[in-house]
Amino acid sequence: MDPSGPWLLSDAAIVLKADRILWSGPMADLPPEHREAESRPLDGRLVTPALIDAHTHIVHAGHRAGEFEARLEGASYEEIARAGGGILSTVRATRAASEDDLVAQALPRVDALLAEGVGTLEVKSGYGLDHDTELRMLRAARRIGEERPVTVRTSFLGAHAVPPEFKGHPDAYLDEVCLPALRAAHSEGLVDAVDGFCEGIAFTPGQIARLFDEARALGLPVKLHAEQLSHLGGAQLAARHGALSADHLEYATDDDAKAMAASGTVATLLPGAFYTLKERQAPPVAAFRDQGVPMVVATDCNPGSSPLSSLLLAMNMACTLFGLTVQESWLGATAHAARALGLSDRGSIAPGQRADLALWDAESPAELVYRLGQRPLHARIHGGQWCRS
């Protein structure tokens, strides 16, 4: 599964050296110098790149099952948020949790992803909305990568919502809390990228631009929750700032797709939130295809709008709800997801790539996307090391 080569090979071989792929291709073409190397037969199993979940809020405390019930009774996401629920409900629980609590609550969700072949995971802050909790969340995210065989990339999402103590004063929150917390997290080595939520219930494009200017000053890449509930110009803003990705994008337009294509900004599709919120307007997949915008598929694992810890199910949803092909869903959870995280060393099976692989008891990639509720993972290889499922 190399996006620049054949989609699928039969009777193939992969040569690993330390944490890298040294060679891959048809068994018949295996170079003579590798024919006597120590080998491990895989008994005809399917081998793919390890999956990459490029958008999660997996570190948080508590749950929001009550809001699920409220939505079933007709309440909208915005109504719940404006009444003090939504993100702010999780903020209260997360502020009360210790770092150990956050790690302990996140690990079962992480383990569910690892059991489905995930080898790289993005984790956002954004449920603290104060200096100490934002940093505590990022420290917890870093610990996940120490306690489990998975690569963790962190995104600072201090501009996720305006906390109650700054209600009606978002610029003051940015000045007094968000931007100083970003600087502190960066100085502690806790941040790989900077994210924000550009929406009527969160921050305006102008406010997000201030955040992005600070990120640029710190040398950090940016990404953005954009055009999820309305069209505020977030996708265009992300493109102007050369963002790694713009995410959600239900209300994005053809012009947004053109701008993203020109800037190299990928489109991260989050069908779990679309499904949970019972949205009706799907992202403009045809426009992204026409403009050559790579499409990512991620879980958006979070306690409110996407309590989803199955990337395989997200891939199925992207196909059934958004019309992606099987191949597009696989690229969205591997090579394109790596690009959304600014990583060029993973996401495909090719020489020089990191040896992050998933071994499946399956015959084809389509089988993995088509089945619901099954975990046919046989084993993972993470950085050249075998990890049993």
CSV table of C-alpha atoms in Angstrom, one decimal, residues 117-305:
chain,number,residue,atom,x,y,z
A,117,GLY,CA,-4.1,-1.1,14.1
A,118,VAL,CA,-3.5,2.6,15.0
A,119,GLY,CA,0.2,3.4,15.3
A,120,THR,CA,0.1,7.2,15.4
A,121,LEU,CA,-2.4,9.4,17.3
A,122,GLU,CA,-3.0,13.1,17.5
A,123,VAL,CA,-4.3,14.4,20.8
A,124,LYS,CA,-5.6,17.9,21.5
A,125,SER,CA,-5.9,20.0,24.6
A,126,GLY,CA,-8.9,22.3,24.8
A,127,TYR,CA,-10.9,21.1,27.8
A,128,GLY,CA,-9.0,23.1,30.3
A,129,LEU,CA,-9.4,26.7,29.0
A,130,ASP,CA,-7.1,27.8,31.8
A,131,HIS,CA,-3.3,27.8,32.0
A,132,ASP,CA,-2.8,24.9,34.3
A,133,THR,CA,-5.3,22.5,32.9
A,134,GLU,CA,-4.3,23.1,29.3
A,135,LEU,CA,-0.7,22.1,30.2
A,136,ARG,CA,-1.9,19.2,32.3
A,137,MET,CA,-3.8,17.8,29.3
A,138,LEU,CA,-0.8,18.1,27.1
A,139,ARG,CA,1.5,16.4,29.7
A,140,ALA,CA,-1.1,13.6,29.9
A,141,ALA,CA,-1.0,13.2,26.1
A,142,ARG,CA,2.8,12.9,26.1
A,143,ARG,CA,2.5,10.2,28.8
A,144,ILE,CA,0.3,8.1,26.6
A,145,GLY,CA,3.2,7.8,24.1
A,146,GLU,CA,5.4,6.6,27.0
A,147,GLU,CA,2.9,4.1,28.4
A,148,ARG,CA,1.7,2.6,25.1
A,149,PRO,CA,3.5,1.6,21.8
A,150,VAL,CA,2.1,4.5,19.8
A,151,THR,CA,3.4,7.8,18.5
A,152,VAL,CA,1.5,10.8,20.0
A,153,ARG,CA,1.4,14.2,18.3
A,154,THR,CA,-0.1,17.0,20.4
A,155,SER,CA,-2.1,20.0,19.3
A,156,PHE,CA,-2.7,23.0,21.5
A,157,LEU,CA,-6.4,23.8,21.3
A,158,GLY,CA,-6.7,26.6,23.9
A,159,ALA,CA,-9.0,28.4,21.5
A,160,HIS,CA,-11.7,25.7,21.7
A,161,ALA,CA,-14.4,27.7,23.6
A,162,VAL,CA,-14.6,30.8,25.8
A,163,PRO,CA,-14.7,29.7,29.5
A,164,PRO,CA,-17.5,31.0,31.8
A,165,GLU,CA,-15.2,33.4,33.6
A,166,PHE,CA,-14.5,35.2,30.3
A,167,LYS,CA,-18.1,34.9,28.9
A,168,GLY,CA,-18.6,37.7,26.4
A,169,HIS,CA,-14.9,38.6,26.4
A,170,PRO,CA,-13.1,36.3,24.0
A,171,ASP,CA,-10.3,38.7,23.2
A,172,ALA,CA,-9.5,39.1,26.9
A,173,TYR,CA,-9.4,35.3,27.2
A,174,LEU,CA,-7.0,35.1,24.3
A,175,ASP,CA,-4.8,37.8,25.8
A,176,GLU,CA,-4.8,36.7,29.4
A,177,VAL,CA,-5.0,32.9,29.2
A,178,CYS,CA,-4.9,31.3,25.8
A,179,LEU,CA,-1.8,32.9,24.2
A,180,PRO,CA,0.3,32.8,27.5
A,181,ALA,CA,-0.6,29.2,28.0
A,182,LEU,CA,0.5,28.4,24.4
A,183,ARG,CA,3.8,30.1,25.1
A,184,ALA,CA,4.3,28.2,28.3
A,185,ALA,CA,3.3,24.8,26.7
A,186,HIS,CA,5.7,25.5,23.8
A,187,SER,CA,8.6,26.3,26.2
A,188,GLU,CA,8.0,23.0,28.0
A,189,GLY,CA,8.1,21.1,24.7
A,190,LEU,CA,4.5,20.0,24.9
A,191,VAL,CA,3.1,21.3,21.5
A,192,ASP,CA,3.5,19.9,18.0
A,193,ALA,CA,0.8,22.1,16.4
A,194,VAL,CA,-1.8,24.8,17.2
A,195,ASP,CA,-5.5,24.4,16.6
A,196,GLY,CA,-8.6,26.5,17.1
A,197,PHE,CA,-12.4,26.4,16.7
A,198,CYS,CA,-13.7,29.0,14.2
A,199,GLU,CA,-17.4,29.0,14.7
A,200,GLY,CA,-20.2,31.2,16.0
A,201,ILE,CA,-20.2,29.5,19.4
A,202,ALA,CA,-16.4,29.8,19.6
A,203,PHE,CA,-14.0,32.3,17.9
A,204,THR,CA,-14.1,34.5,14.9
A,205,PRO,CA,-11.7,34.4,12.0
A,206,GLY,CA,-10.0,37.5,13.2
A,207,GLN,CA,-9.5,36.1,16.7
A,208,ILE,CA,-8.1,32.8,15.2
A,209,ALA,CA,-5.8,34.8,13.0
A,210,ARG,CA,-4.3,36.3,16.2
A,211,LEU,CA,-3.7,32.8,17.5
A,212,PHE,CA,-2.1,31.7,14.2
A,213,ASP,CA,0.2,34.7,14.2
A,214,GLU,CA,1.4,33.7,17.6
A,215,ALA,CA,1.9,30.1,16.4
A,216,ARG,CA,4.0,31.4,13.5
A,217,ALA,CA,6.1,33.4,15.9
A,218,LEU,CA,6.8,30.2,17.8
A,219,GLY,CA,7.6,28.2,14.7
A,220,LEU,CA,4.5,25.9,15.1
A,221,PRO,CA,2.3,24.7,12.3
A,222,VAL,CA,-1.5,25.3,12.5
A,223,LYS,CA,-4.7,23.5,11.8
A,224,LEU,CA,-8.3,24.5,12.3
A,225,HIS,CA,-11.8,23.3,13.1
A,226,ALA,CA,-13.6,25.1,10.3
A,227,GLU,CA,-17.0,25.3,8.6
A,228,GLN,CA,-18.6,22.6,10.8
A,229,LEU,CA,-21.9,24.4,11.8
A,230,SER,CA,-21.8,27.4,9.5
A,231,HIS,CA,-19.6,29.1,7.0
A,232,LEU,CA,-17.5,31.8,8.6
A,233,GLY,CA,-14.4,31.7,6.3
A,234,GLY,CA,-12.4,29.4,8.5
A,235,ALA,CA,-11.2,27.2,5.6
A,236,GLN,CA,-9.9,30.2,3.7
A,237,LEU,CA,-8.2,31.5,6.8
A,238,ALA,CA,-6.5,28.1,7.3
A,239,ALA,CA,-5.4,28.1,3.7
A,240,ARG,CA,-4.0,31.7,3.9
A,241,HIS,CA,-1.9,30.6,6.9
A,242,GLY,CA,-0.7,27.4,5.2
A,243,ALA,CA,-2.4,25.2,7.7
A,244,LEU,CA,-1.7,21.5,7.8
A,245,SER,CA,-5.4,20.8,7.7
A,246,ALA,CA,-8.9,22.2,7.9
A,247,ASP,CA,-11.2,19.9,9.8
A,248,HIS,CA,-15.0,19.1,9.7
A,249,LEU,CA,-15.8,21.3,6.6
A,250,GLU,CA,-19.5,20.4,6.2
A,251,TYR,CA,-20.2,24.0,5.1
A,252,ALA,CA,-17.1,24.4,3.0
A,253,THR,CA,-17.5,25.6,-0.6
A,254,ASP,CA,-15.9,25.0,-4.0
A,255,ASP,CA,-13.8,28.2,-3.5
A,256,ASP,CA,-12.6,26.9,-0.1
A,257,ALA,CA,-11.5,23.7,-1.9
A,258,LYS,CA,-9.6,25.7,-4.4
A,259,ALA,CA,-7.9,27.8,-1.7
A,260,MET,CA,-6.9,24.6,0.2
A,261,ALA,CA,-5.5,23.0,-2.9
A,262,ALA,CA,-3.4,26.0,-3.6
A,263,SER,CA,-2.0,26.1,0.0
A,264,GLY,CA,-1.5,22.4,0.4
A,265,THR,CA,-4.0,22.2,3.3
A,266,VAL,CA,-5.6,18.8,3.6
A,267,ALA,CA,-9.3,18.2,4.4
A,268,THR,CA,-9.9,16.2,7.5
A,269,LEU,CA,-13.4,14.6,7.4
A,270,LEU,CA,-15.0,13.6,10.7
A,271,PRO,CA,-18.0,11.4,10.0
A,272,GLY,CA,-18.4,10.5,13.7
A,273,ALA,CA,-19.5,14.0,14.6
A,274,PHE,CA,-21.7,14.3,11.4
A,275,TYR,CA,-23.4,11.0,12.5
A,276,THR,CA,-23.8,11.9,16.2
A,277,LEU,CA,-25.1,15.4,15.6
A,278,LYS,CA,-27.4,14.1,12.8
A,279,GLU,CA,-26.1,16.7,10.4
A,280,ARG,CA,-27.7,17.0,7.0
A,281,GLN,CA,-25.0,18.8,5.0
A,282,ALA,CA,-22.0,16.7,4.1
A,283,PRO,CA,-18.6,18.0,3.3
A,284,PRO,CA,-18.0,18.9,-0.4
A,285,VAL,CA,-16.2,15.6,-1.3
A,286,ALA,CA,-16.6,16.1,-5.0
A,287,ALA,CA,-15.0,19.6,-4.8
A,288,PHE,CA,-12.1,18.2,-2.9
A,289,ARG,CA,-11.6,15.4,-5.5
A,290,ASP,CA,-11.8,17.9,-8.3
A,291,GLN,CA,-9.3,20.2,-6.8
A,292,GLY,CA,-6.9,17.4,-5.7
A,293,VAL,CA,-7.3,18.2,-2.0
A,294,PRO,CA,-6.2,15.1,0.0
A,295,MET,CA,-8.9,13.9,2.3
A,296,VAL,CA,-8.2,12.5,5.8
A,297,VAL,CA,-10.5,10.3,7.9
A,298,ALA,CA,-10.3,10.6,11.6
A,299,THR,CA,-12.4,9.6,14.7
A,300,ASP,CA,-12.7,13.1,16.3
A,301,CYS,CA,-12.9,11.0,19.5
A,302,ASN,CA,-14.4,13.3,22.1
A,303,PRO,CA,-17.0,13.0,24.9
A,304,GLY,CA,-19.8,15.0,23.2
A,305,SER,CA,-20.1,15.2,19.4
